Amino acid sequence: PAPLHDLLEELFKPIRHDFSSPFVDPSGSGTVYKHSNNIYTTPLRKDILILDVDTRYPEQLFERNKPLSWEKLDNNNLITQAVFNHYIYAKIHGYDYHYYQPLEVPGHSKTWPKIHSIANLLPSYKFIVFLDADASFHHLTLPLEWLFNRWNITSSTSLAMSRDPLNADCDLCDKRGIPMLNTGFIIAQNIPYTSRIFAAWRSCTSAPPNLPPSYAECAHWKENWAHEQSVMSEYLRYDFNPTGHEIRELECGEANGFPGHPWYDEVDCRGRFVRHHTFWKALMKETTANATMQIVMQALKQRFVEGGG
């Protein structure tokens, strides 16, 4: 029998969106999304890695003799729900996928290993696209090439992340009052400048002498929230973004948040393309199930109509 990834790619090929034409939201809202860039016109396929990094091990997914019940999956199984979403998305478009279980970084929060993991794997790919266990692709047939065009991910873009929502109290802002960059969804491109950014990102908590004196405060973010996200937001995005193109700040409404939460709804941060359930993780199961059923029903309808009903 054909491998599962080949079957997924073949099954959804007829409804896979192209890289340039407008995308109509299938929810019934009729919203049309466009872009005016033609940076990516041919498939990147194995040049892209979709990456999950987690120190936890999802036994229900990986243990051959462990039963898996989607109905009974709860919030403790977030990583399993995420893996399904990320893996299916990768295989529909021919991207590589890895579930990477790293060692913890001594003396650091459990969120820090993702930065080291992305940096370690990036030399093998043109792009790595990382997602947290509470983040998902909302439109599974919409390729990254289309999103890269919309977000203007050029040959000089090292990293892209979404801004956090800006509420009245600026709860998710850096010291300058600017919304933080959220590391729950990271696009990293394998170019030399990216290596410089990751070198500073990984080492700043030890205050190396090659970094400015202000980085002496980096050690504070080893275990204090928002960990690696604060290092990016307080220092790196200002010191490693000389032209404004090296670190791309994506709109919160497109690559962060979800509908139905006052923090996100107030500023229209509803995860149109990538959803991130930071404040309401229980919705992750419903979101991933709906995204999957949407493309299954689209594919079935296509074949049903073509077959004469």
PDB file of N, CA and C in Angstrom, residues 5-59:
ATOM      1  N   HIS A   5       1.552   9.482   3.818  1.00  0.00           N
ATOM      2  CA  HIS A   5       1.763  10.851   3.340  1.00  0.00           C
ATOM      3  C   HIS A   5       1.445  10.974   1.853  1.00  0.00           C
ATOM      4  N   ASP A   6       1.693   9.913   1.083  1.00  0.00           N
ATOM      5  CA  ASP A   6       1.336   9.951  -0.339  1.00  0.00           C
ATOM      6  C   ASP A   6      -0.182   9.954  -0.518  1.00  0.00           C
ATOM      7  N   LEU A   7      -0.864   9.169   0.303  1.00  0.00           N
ATOM      8  CA  LEU A   7      -2.325   9.114   0.218  1.00  0.00           C
ATOM      9  C   LEU A   7      -2.957  10.458   0.572  1.00  0.00           C
ATOM     10  N   LEU A   8      -2.431  11.105   1.620  1.00  0.00           N
ATOM     11  CA  LEU A   8      -2.970  12.401   2.025  1.00  0.00           C
ATOM     12  C   LEU A   8      -2.756  13.442   0.922  1.00  0.00           C
ATOM     13  N   GLU A   9      -1.564  13.452   0.351  1.00  0.00           N
ATOM     14  CA  GLU A   9      -1.273  14.422  -0.696  1.00  0.00           C
ATOM     15  C   GLU A   9      -2.173  14.200  -1.904  1.00  0.00           C
ATOM     16  N   GLU A  10      -2.377  12.952  -2.285  1.00  0.00           N
ATOM     17  CA  GLU A  10      -3.203  12.638  -3.450  1.00  0.00           C
ATOM     18  C   GLU A  10      -4.678  12.931  -3.183  1.00  0.00           C
ATOM     19  N   LEU A  11      -5.136  12.606  -1.960  1.00  0.00           N
ATOM     20  CA  LEU A  11      -6.543  12.810  -1.626  1.00  0.00           C
ATOM     21  C   LEU A  11      -6.941  14.275  -1.701  1.00  0.00           C
ATOM     22  N   PHE A  12      -6.066  15.152  -1.209  1.00  0.00           N
ATOM     23  CA  PHE A  12      -6.432  16.562  -1.110  1.00  0.00           C
ATOM     24  C   PHE A  12      -5.864  17.427  -2.234  1.00  0.00           C
ATOM     25  N   LYS A  13      -5.188  16.807  -3.180  1.00  0.00           N
ATOM     26  CA  LYS A  13      -4.614  17.558  -4.295  1.00  0.00           C
ATOM     27  C   LYS A  13      -5.652  18.370  -5.061  1.00  0.00           C
ATOM     28  N   PRO A  14      -6.860  17.824  -5.338  1.00  0.00           N
ATOM     29  CA  PRO A  14      -7.834  18.600  -6.117  1.00  0.00           C
ATOM     30  C   PRO A  14      -8.320  19.868  -5.426  1.00  0.00           C
ATOM     31  N   ILE A  15      -8.215  19.948  -4.086  1.00  0.00           N
ATOM     32  CA  ILE A  15      -8.730  21.134  -3.387  1.00  0.00           C
ATOM     33  C   ILE A  15      -7.604  21.966  -2.783  1.00  0.00           C
ATOM     34  N   ARG A  16      -6.362  21.602  -3.080  1.00  0.00           N
ATOM     35  CA  ARG A  16      -5.226  22.376  -2.568  1.00  0.00           C
ATOM     36  C   ARG A  16      -5.181  23.726  -3.283  1.00  0.00           C
ATOM     37  N   HIS A  17      -5.049  24.791  -2.510  1.00  0.00           N
ATOM     38  CA  HIS A  17      -5.058  26.137  -3.096  1.00  0.00           C
ATOM     39  C   HIS A  17      -3.729  26.415  -3.790  1.00  0.00           C
ATOM     40  N   ASP A  18      -3.771  27.245  -4.840  1.00  0.00           N
ATOM     41  CA  ASP A  18      -2.532  27.596  -5.541  1.00  0.00           C
ATOM     42  C   ASP A  18      -1.805  28.709  -4.786  1.00  0.00           C
ATOM     43  N   PHE A  19      -0.682  29.168  -5.334  1.00  0.00           N
ATOM     44  CA  PHE A  19       0.183  30.096  -4.607  1.00  0.00           C
ATOM     45  C   PHE A  19      -0.163  31.569  -4.821  1.00  0.00           C
ATOM     46  N   SER A  20      -1.074  31.866  -5.749  1.00  0.00           N
ATOM     47  CA  SER A  20      -1.259  33.274  -6.110  1.00  0.00           C
ATOM     48  C   SER A  20      -2.693  33.774  -6.059  1.00  0.00           C
ATOM     49  N   SER A  21      -3.676  32.948  -6.373  1.00  0.00           N
ATOM     50  CA  SER A  21      -5.039  33.461  -6.514  1.00  0.00           C
ATOM     51  C   SER A  21      -5.654  33.791  -5.155  1.00  0.00           C
ATOM     52  N   PRO A  22      -6.677  34.667  -5.134  1.00  0.00           N
ATOM     53  CA  PRO A  22      -7.332  35.024  -3.876  1.00  0.00           C
ATOM     54  C   PRO A  22      -7.901  33.800  -3.169  1.00  0.00           C
ATOM     55  N   PHE A  23      -7.929  33.876  -1.855  1.00  0.00           N
ATOM     56  CA  PHE A  23      -8.457  32.789  -1.033  1.00  0.00           C
ATOM     57  C   PHE A  23      -9.750  33.257  -0.390  1.00  0.00           C
ATOM     58  N   VAL A  24     -10.822  32.498  -0.600  1.00  0.00           N
ATOM     59  CA  VAL A  24     -12.128  32.833  -0.030  1.00  0.00           C
ATOM     60  C   VAL A  24     -12.337  32.003   1.236  1.00  0.00           C
ATOM     61  N   ASP A  25     -12.597  32.660   2.343  1.00  0.00           N
ATOM     62  CA  ASP A  25     -12.834  31.967   3.607  1.00  0.00           C
ATOM     63  C   ASP A  25     -14.039  31.044   3.450  1.00  0.00           C
ATOM     64  N   PRO A  26     -13.866  29.727   3.679  1.00  0.00           N
ATOM     65  CA  PRO A  26     -14.971  28.791   3.449  1.00  0.00           C
ATOM     66  C   PRO A  26     -16.010  28.778   4.568  1.00  0.00           C
ATOM     67  N   SER A  27     -15.848  29.614   5.599  1.00  0.00           N
ATOM     68  CA  SER A  27     -16.770  29.597   6.733  1.00  0.00           C
ATOM     69  C   SER A  27     -18.142  30.148   6.394  1.00  0.00           C
ATOM     70  N   GLY A  28     -18.258  30.776   5.237  1.00  0.00           N
ATOM     71  CA  GLY A  28     -19.531  31.380   4.846  1.00  0.00           C
ATOM     72  C   GLY A  28     -19.527  32.887   4.974  1.00  0.00           C
ATOM     73  N   SER A  29     -18.450  33.445   5.515  1.00  0.00           N
ATOM     74  CA  SER A  29     -18.371  34.898   5.655  1.00  0.00           C
ATOM     75  C   SER A  29     -18.162  35.584   4.306  1.00  0.00           C
ATOM     76  N   GLY A  30     -17.604  34.842   3.345  1.00  0.00           N
ATOM     77  CA  GLY A  30     -17.347  35.421   2.029  1.00  0.00           C
ATOM     78  C   GLY A  30     -16.114  36.300   1.985  1.00  0.00           C
ATOM     79  N   THR A  31     -15.361  36.367   3.082  1.00  0.00           N
ATOM     80  CA  THR A  31     -14.158  37.209   3.118  1.00  0.00           C
ATOM     81  C   THR A  31     -13.133  36.692   2.115  1.00  0.00           C
ATOM     82  N   VAL A  32     -12.570  37.622   1.344  1.00  0.00           N
ATOM     83  CA  VAL A  32     -11.572  37.273   0.337  1.00  0.00           C
ATOM     84  C   VAL A  32     -10.219  37.820   0.777  1.00  0.00           C
ATOM     85  N   TYR A  33      -9.219  36.952   0.785  1.00  0.00           N
ATOM     86  CA  TYR A  33      -7.856  37.342   1.148  1.00  0.00           C
ATOM     87  C   TYR A  33      -6.981  37.280  -0.095  1.00  0.00           C
ATOM     88  N   LYS A  34      -6.156  38.321  -0.270  1.00  0.00           N
ATOM     89  CA  LYS A  34      -5.310  38.410  -1.455  1.00  0.00           C
ATOM     90  C   LYS A  34      -3.883  38.734  -1.057  1.00  0.00           C
ATOM     91  N   HIS A  35      -3.006  38.644  -2.023  1.00  0.00           N
ATOM     92  CA  HIS A  35      -1.651  39.181  -1.876  1.00  0.00           C
ATOM     93  C   HIS A  35      -1.186  39.645  -3.251  1.00  0.00           C
ATOM     94  N   SER A  36      -0.176  40.504  -3.249  1.00  0.00           N
ATOM     95  CA  SER A  36       0.313  41.053  -4.520  1.00  0.00           C
ATOM     96  C   SER A  36       1.752  40.648  -4.799  1.00  0.00           C
ATOM     97  N   ASN A  37       2.253  39.634  -4.081  1.00  0.00           N
ATOM     98  CA  ASN A  37       3.639  39.195  -4.253  1.00  0.00           C
ATOM     99  C   ASN A  37       3.711  37.890  -5.029  1.00  0.00           C
ATOM    100  N   ASN A  38       4.754  37.753  -5.812  1.00  0.00           N
ATOM    101  CA  ASN A  38       5.021  36.496  -6.519  1.00  0.00           C
ATOM    102  C   ASN A  38       6.429  36.006  -6.178  1.00  0.00           C
ATOM    103  N   ILE A  39       6.733  36.028  -4.896  1.00  0.00           N
ATOM    104  CA  ILE A  39       8.054  35.591  -4.434  1.00  0.00           C
ATOM    105  C   ILE A  39       8.193  34.087  -4.604  1.00  0.00           C
ATOM    106  N   TYR A  40       7.114  33.367  -4.304  1.00  0.00           N
ATOM    107  CA  TYR A  40       7.143  31.906  -4.364  1.00  0.00           C
ATOM    108  C   TYR A  40       6.102  31.452  -5.377  1.00  0.00           C
ATOM    109  N   THR A  41       6.582  30.899  -6.471  1.00  0.00           N
ATOM    110  CA  THR A  41       5.691  30.472  -7.558  1.00  0.00           C
ATOM    111  C   THR A  41       5.771  28.971  -7.813  1.00  0.00           C
ATOM    112  N   THR A  42       6.764  28.300  -7.229  1.00  0.00           N
ATOM    113  CA  THR A  42       6.907  26.853  -7.383  1.00  0.00           C
ATOM    114  C   THR A  42       6.935  26.214  -5.992  1.00  0.00           C
ATOM    115  N   PRO A  43       6.524  24.960  -5.885  1.00  0.00           N
ATOM    116  CA  PRO A  43       6.441  24.320  -4.568  1.00  0.00           C
ATOM    117  C   PRO A  43       7.807  24.194  -3.896  1.00  0.00           C
ATOM    118  N   LEU A  44       7.842  24.482  -2.603  1.00  0.00           N
ATOM    119  CA  LEU A  44       9.070  24.333  -1.820  1.00  0.00           C
ATOM    120  C   LEU A  44       9.213  22.915  -1.263  1.00  0.00           C
ATOM    121  N   ARG A  45       8.109  22.252  -1.067  1.00  0.00           N
ATOM    122  CA  ARG A  45       8.057  20.851  -0.639  1.00  0.00           C
ATOM    123  C   ARG A  45       9.061  20.546   0.477  1.00  0.00           C
ATOM    124  N   LYS A  46      10.036  19.677   0.236  1.00  0.00           N
ATOM    125  CA  LYS A  46      10.938  19.220   1.303  1.00  0.00           C
ATOM    126  C   LYS A  46      11.934  20.285   1.764  1.00  0.00           C
ATOM    127  N   ASP A  47      11.892  21.466   1.144  1.00  0.00           N
ATOM    128  CA  ASP A  47      12.696  22.581   1.644  1.00  0.00           C
ATOM    129  C   ASP A  47      12.105  23.181   2.912  1.00  0.00           C
ATOM    130  N   ILE A  48      10.843  22.805   3.215  1.00  0.00           N
ATOM    131  CA  ILE A  48      10.173  23.294   4.410  1.00  0.00           C
ATOM    132  C   ILE A  48      10.020  22.152   5.412  1.00  0.00           C
ATOM    133  N   LEU A  49      10.342  22.426   6.658  1.00  0.00           N
ATOM    134  CA  LEU A  49      10.091  21.493   7.750  1.00  0.00           C
ATOM    135  C   LEU A  49       9.026  22.083   8.663  1.00  0.00           C
ATOM    136  N   ILE A  50       7.939  21.338   8.870  1.00  0.00           N
ATOM    137  CA  ILE A  50       6.960  21.675   9.902  1.00  0.00           C
ATOM    138  C   ILE A  50       7.432  20.976  11.181  1.00  0.00           C
ATOM    139  N   LEU A  51       7.618  21.749  12.244  1.00  0.00           N
ATOM    140  CA  LEU A  51       8.316  21.226  13.418  1.00  0.00           C
ATOM    141  C   LEU A  51       7.487  21.364  14.688  1.00  0.00           C
ATOM    142  N   ASP A  52       7.354  20.237  15.398  1.00  0.00           N
ATOM    143  CA  ASP A  52       6.860  20.224  16.770  1.00  0.00           C
ATOM    144  C   ASP A  52       8.037  19.940  17.684  1.00  0.00           C
ATOM    145  N   VAL A  53       8.181  20.729  18.742  1.00  0.00           N
ATOM    146  CA  VAL A  53       9.230  20.509  19.739  1.00  0.00           C
ATOM    147  C   VAL A  53       8.552  20.421  21.097  1.00  0.00           C
ATOM    148  N   ASP A  54       8.762  19.325  21.797  1.00  0.00           N
ATOM    149  CA  ASP A  54       8.127  19.166  23.099  1.00  0.00           C
ATOM    150  C   ASP A  54       8.914  18.164  23.922  1.00  0.00           C
ATOM    151  N   THR A  55       9.130  18.495  25.195  1.00  0.00           N
ATOM    152  CA  THR A  55       9.838  17.554  26.079  1.00  0.00           C
ATOM    153  C   THR A  55       8.911  16.433  26.524  1.00  0.00           C
ATOM    154  N   ARG A  56       7.600  16.592  26.287  1.00  0.00           N
ATOM    155  CA  ARG A  56       6.637  15.544  26.619  1.00  0.00           C
ATOM    156  C   ARG A  56       6.570  14.508  25.493  1.00  0.00           C
ATOM    157  N   TYR A  57       6.022  13.348  25.826  1.00  0.00           N
ATOM    158  CA  TYR A  57       5.929  12.273  24.848  1.00  0.00           C
ATOM    159  C   TYR A  57       4.463  11.842  24.723  1.00  0.00           C
ATOM    160  N   PRO A  58       3.819  12.061  23.586  1.00  0.00           N
ATOM    161  CA  PRO A  58       2.402  11.698  23.420  1.00  0.00           C
ATOM    162  C   PRO A  58       2.222  10.197  23.178  1.00  0.00           C
ATOM    163  N   GLU A  59       2.071   9.459  24.261  1.00  0.00           N
ATOM    164  CA  GLU A  59       2.016   7.996  24.165  1.00  0.00           C
ATOM    165  C   GLU A  59       0.871   7.517  23.284  1.00  0.00           C
TER     166      GLU A  59
END
